[in-house]
GROMACS .gro file of C-alpha atoms in nm:
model
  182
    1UNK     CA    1   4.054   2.066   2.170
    2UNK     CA    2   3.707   1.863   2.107
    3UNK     CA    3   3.720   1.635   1.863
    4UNK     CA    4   3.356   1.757   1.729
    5UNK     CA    5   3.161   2.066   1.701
    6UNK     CA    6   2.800   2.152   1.667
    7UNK     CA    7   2.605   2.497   1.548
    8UNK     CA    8   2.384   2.636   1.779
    9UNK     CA    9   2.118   2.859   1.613
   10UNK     CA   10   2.024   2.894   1.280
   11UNK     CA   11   2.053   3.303   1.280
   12UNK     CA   12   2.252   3.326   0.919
   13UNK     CA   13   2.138   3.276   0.563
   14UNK     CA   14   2.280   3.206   0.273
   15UNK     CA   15   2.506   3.543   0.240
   16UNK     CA   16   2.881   3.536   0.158
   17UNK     CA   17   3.106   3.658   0.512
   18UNK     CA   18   3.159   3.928   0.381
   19UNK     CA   19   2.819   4.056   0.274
   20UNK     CA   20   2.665   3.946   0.586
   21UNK     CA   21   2.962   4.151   0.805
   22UNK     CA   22   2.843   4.452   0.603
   23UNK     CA   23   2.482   4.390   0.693
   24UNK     CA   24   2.580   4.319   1.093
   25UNK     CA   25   2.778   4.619   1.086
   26UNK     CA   26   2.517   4.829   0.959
   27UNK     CA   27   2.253   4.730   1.153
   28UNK     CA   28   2.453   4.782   1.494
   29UNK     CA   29   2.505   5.136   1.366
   30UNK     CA   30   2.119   5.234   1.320
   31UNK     CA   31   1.983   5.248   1.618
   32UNK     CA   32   1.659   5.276   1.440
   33UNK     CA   33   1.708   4.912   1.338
   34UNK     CA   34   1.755   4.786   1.686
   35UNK     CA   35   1.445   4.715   1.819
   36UNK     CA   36   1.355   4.451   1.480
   37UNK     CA   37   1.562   4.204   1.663
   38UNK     CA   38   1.588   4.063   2.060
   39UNK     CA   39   1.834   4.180   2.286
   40UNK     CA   40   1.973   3.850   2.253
   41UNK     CA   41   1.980   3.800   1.883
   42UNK     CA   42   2.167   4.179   1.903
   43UNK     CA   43   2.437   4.031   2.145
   44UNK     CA   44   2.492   3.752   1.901
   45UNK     CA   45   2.557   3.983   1.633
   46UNK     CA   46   2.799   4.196   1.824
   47UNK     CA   47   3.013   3.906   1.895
   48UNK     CA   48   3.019   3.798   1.503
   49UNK     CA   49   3.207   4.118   1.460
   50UNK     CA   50   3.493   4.007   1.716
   51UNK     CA   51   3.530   3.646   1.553
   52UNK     CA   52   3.910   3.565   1.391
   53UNK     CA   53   3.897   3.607   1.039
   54UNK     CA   54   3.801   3.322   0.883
   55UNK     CA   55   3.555   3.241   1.140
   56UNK     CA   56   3.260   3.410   1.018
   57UNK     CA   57   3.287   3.245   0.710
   58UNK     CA   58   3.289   2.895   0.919
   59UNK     CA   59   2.994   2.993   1.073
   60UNK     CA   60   2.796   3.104   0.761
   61UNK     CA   61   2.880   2.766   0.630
   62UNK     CA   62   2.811   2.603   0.927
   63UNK     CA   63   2.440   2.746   0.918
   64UNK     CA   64   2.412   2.637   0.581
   65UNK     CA   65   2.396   2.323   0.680
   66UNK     CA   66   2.137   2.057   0.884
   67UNK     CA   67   2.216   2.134   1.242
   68UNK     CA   68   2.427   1.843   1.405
   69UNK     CA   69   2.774   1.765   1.493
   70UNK     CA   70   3.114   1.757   1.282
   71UNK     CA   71   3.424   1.618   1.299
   72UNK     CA   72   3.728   1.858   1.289
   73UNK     CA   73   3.843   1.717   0.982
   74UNK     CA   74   3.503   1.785   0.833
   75UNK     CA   75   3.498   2.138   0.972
   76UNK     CA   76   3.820   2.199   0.829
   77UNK     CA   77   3.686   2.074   0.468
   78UNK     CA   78   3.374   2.289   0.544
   79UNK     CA   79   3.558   2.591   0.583
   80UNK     CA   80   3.798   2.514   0.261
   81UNK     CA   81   3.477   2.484   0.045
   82UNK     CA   82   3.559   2.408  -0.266
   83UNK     CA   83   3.940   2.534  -0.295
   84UNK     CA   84   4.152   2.320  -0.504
   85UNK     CA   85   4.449   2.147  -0.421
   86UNK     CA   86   4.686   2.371  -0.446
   87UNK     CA   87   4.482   2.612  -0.220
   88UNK     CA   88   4.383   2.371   0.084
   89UNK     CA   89   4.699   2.428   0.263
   90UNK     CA   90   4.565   2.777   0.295
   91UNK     CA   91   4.448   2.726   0.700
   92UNK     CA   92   4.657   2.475   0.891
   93UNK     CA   93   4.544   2.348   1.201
   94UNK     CA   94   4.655   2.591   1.455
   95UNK     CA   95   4.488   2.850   1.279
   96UNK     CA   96   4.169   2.606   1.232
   97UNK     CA   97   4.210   2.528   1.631
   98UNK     CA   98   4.223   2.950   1.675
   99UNK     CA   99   3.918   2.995   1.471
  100UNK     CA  100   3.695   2.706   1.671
  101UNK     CA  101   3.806   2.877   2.008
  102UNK     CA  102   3.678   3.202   1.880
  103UNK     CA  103   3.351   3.073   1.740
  104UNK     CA  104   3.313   2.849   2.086
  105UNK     CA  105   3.425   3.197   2.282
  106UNK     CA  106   3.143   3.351   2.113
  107UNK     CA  107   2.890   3.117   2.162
  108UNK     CA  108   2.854   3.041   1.808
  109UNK     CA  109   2.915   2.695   1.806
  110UNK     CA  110   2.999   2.422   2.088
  111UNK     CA  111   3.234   2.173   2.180
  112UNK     CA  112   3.219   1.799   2.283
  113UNK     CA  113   3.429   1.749   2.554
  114UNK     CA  114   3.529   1.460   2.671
  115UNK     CA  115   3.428   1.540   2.995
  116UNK     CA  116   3.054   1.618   2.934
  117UNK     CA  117   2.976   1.500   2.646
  118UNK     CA  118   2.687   1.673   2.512
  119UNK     CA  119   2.672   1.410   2.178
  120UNK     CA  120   2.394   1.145   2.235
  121UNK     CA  121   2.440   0.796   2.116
  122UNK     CA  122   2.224   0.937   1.783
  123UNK     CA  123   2.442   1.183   1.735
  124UNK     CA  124   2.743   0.978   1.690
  125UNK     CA  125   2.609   0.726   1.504
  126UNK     CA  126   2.554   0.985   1.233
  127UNK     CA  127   2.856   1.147   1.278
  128UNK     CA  128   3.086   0.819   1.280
  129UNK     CA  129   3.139   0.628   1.018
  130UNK     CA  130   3.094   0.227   0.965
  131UNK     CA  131   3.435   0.132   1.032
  132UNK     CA  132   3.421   0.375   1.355
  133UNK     CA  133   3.115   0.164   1.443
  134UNK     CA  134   3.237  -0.146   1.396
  135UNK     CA  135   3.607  -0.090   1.596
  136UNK     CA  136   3.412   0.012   1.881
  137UNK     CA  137   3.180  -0.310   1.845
  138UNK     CA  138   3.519  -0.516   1.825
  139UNK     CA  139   3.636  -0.339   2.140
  140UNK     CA  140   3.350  -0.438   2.343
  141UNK     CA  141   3.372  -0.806   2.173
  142UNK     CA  142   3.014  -0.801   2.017
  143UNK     CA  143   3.030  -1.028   1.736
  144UNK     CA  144   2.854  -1.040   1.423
  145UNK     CA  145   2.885  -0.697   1.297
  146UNK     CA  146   2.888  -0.676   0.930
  147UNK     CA  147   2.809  -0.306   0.835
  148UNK     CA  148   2.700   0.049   1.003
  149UNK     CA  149   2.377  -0.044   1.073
  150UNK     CA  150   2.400  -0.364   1.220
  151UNK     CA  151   2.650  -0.197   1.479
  152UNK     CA  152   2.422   0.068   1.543
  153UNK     CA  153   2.153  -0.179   1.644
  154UNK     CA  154   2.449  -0.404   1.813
  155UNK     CA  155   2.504  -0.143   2.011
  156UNK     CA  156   2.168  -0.031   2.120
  157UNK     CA  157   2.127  -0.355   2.209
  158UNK     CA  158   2.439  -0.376   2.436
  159UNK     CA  159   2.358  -0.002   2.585
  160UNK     CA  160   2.018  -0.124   2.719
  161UNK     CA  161   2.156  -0.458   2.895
  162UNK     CA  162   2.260  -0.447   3.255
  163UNK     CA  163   2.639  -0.360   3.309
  164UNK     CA  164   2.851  -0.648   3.446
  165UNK     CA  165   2.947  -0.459   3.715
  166UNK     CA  166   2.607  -0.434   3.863
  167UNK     CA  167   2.706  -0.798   4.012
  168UNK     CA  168   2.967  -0.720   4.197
  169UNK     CA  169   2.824  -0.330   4.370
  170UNK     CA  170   2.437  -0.439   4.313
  171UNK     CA  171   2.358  -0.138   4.115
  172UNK     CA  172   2.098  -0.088   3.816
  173UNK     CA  173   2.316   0.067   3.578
  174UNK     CA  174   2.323  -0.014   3.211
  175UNK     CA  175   2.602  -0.028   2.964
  176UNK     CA  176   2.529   0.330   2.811
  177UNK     CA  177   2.836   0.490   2.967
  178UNK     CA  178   3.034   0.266   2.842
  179UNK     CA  179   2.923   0.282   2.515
  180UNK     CA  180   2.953   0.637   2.468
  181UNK     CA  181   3.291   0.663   2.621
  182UNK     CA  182   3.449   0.471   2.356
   0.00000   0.00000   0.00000
């Protein structure tokens, strides 16, 4: 499973799950109602009342929220709110993993793969933190990196130069790839 996640519309408000299940539930029984939203917008709905159980409640959170990416453990403390101790072993990560695949099935949010990475350089330079930053600046034995935002520009800098390998096959290709596969 990806490793970070990322809202895709900002359709919900500030409502608690349950009040805003109430409200979808409603409105897809009054057909009267129906033609205030998109036929799009009205699909969306439908498939917020097929979402595992917790789920909804991810996604309200979620849309609470600036619109970027999160790491599972951050989705995970997003969806705990603010449960005390004794109540954060409530969801354990199957479950967690069960409600992201349900929310992804539904279109609701989406996943970085590792495959296609959707997540530009930007976005995981927010998402990461210093130390992150750093490690990977280590790994590609840039030196001189003191904090986050000196490794962010490090690594700017490195993206934009000319990959070694360029020498050897004659291609134009930069370091970008490389960058954001680490």
């Amino acid at each position: 499973m990806s490793l970070f996640f990322k809202c895709l519309t900002n359709l919900f408000y500030a409502f608690t799950a349950i009040f805003l299940i109430k409200i979808i539930y409603k409105y897809l029984e009054d057909k009267s109602v129906k033609c205030l939203l998109n036929e799009e917008s009205t699909k969306l709905l439908e498939k917020c009342m097929y979402i595992v159980k917790p789920g909804l409640r991810l996604a309200c959170r979620f849309y609470w929220r600036k619109e970027g990416w999160y790491k599972m453990q951050n989705v995970k403390k997003i969806l705990m709110g603010k449960a005390n101790n004794e109540e954060s072993g409530i969801l354990d990560d199957s479950e967690l993993l069960i409600v992201l695949k349900s929310l992804t099935d539904s279109a609701l949010i989406i996943p970085s793969t590792d495959a296609s990475s959707l997540m530009t350089f930007d976005d995981y330079a927010v998402v990461l933190c210093g130390n992150d930053l750093i490690q990977i600046c280590k790994e590609l034995k840039l030196k001189n990196v003191t904090n986050k935002k000196c490794a962010i520009d490090t690594l700017k800098s490195y993206s934009k130069r000319k990959s070694i390998k360029n020498f050897c096959t004659g291609g134009s290709e930069d370091n970008s790839r490389r960058v954001l596969k680490m």
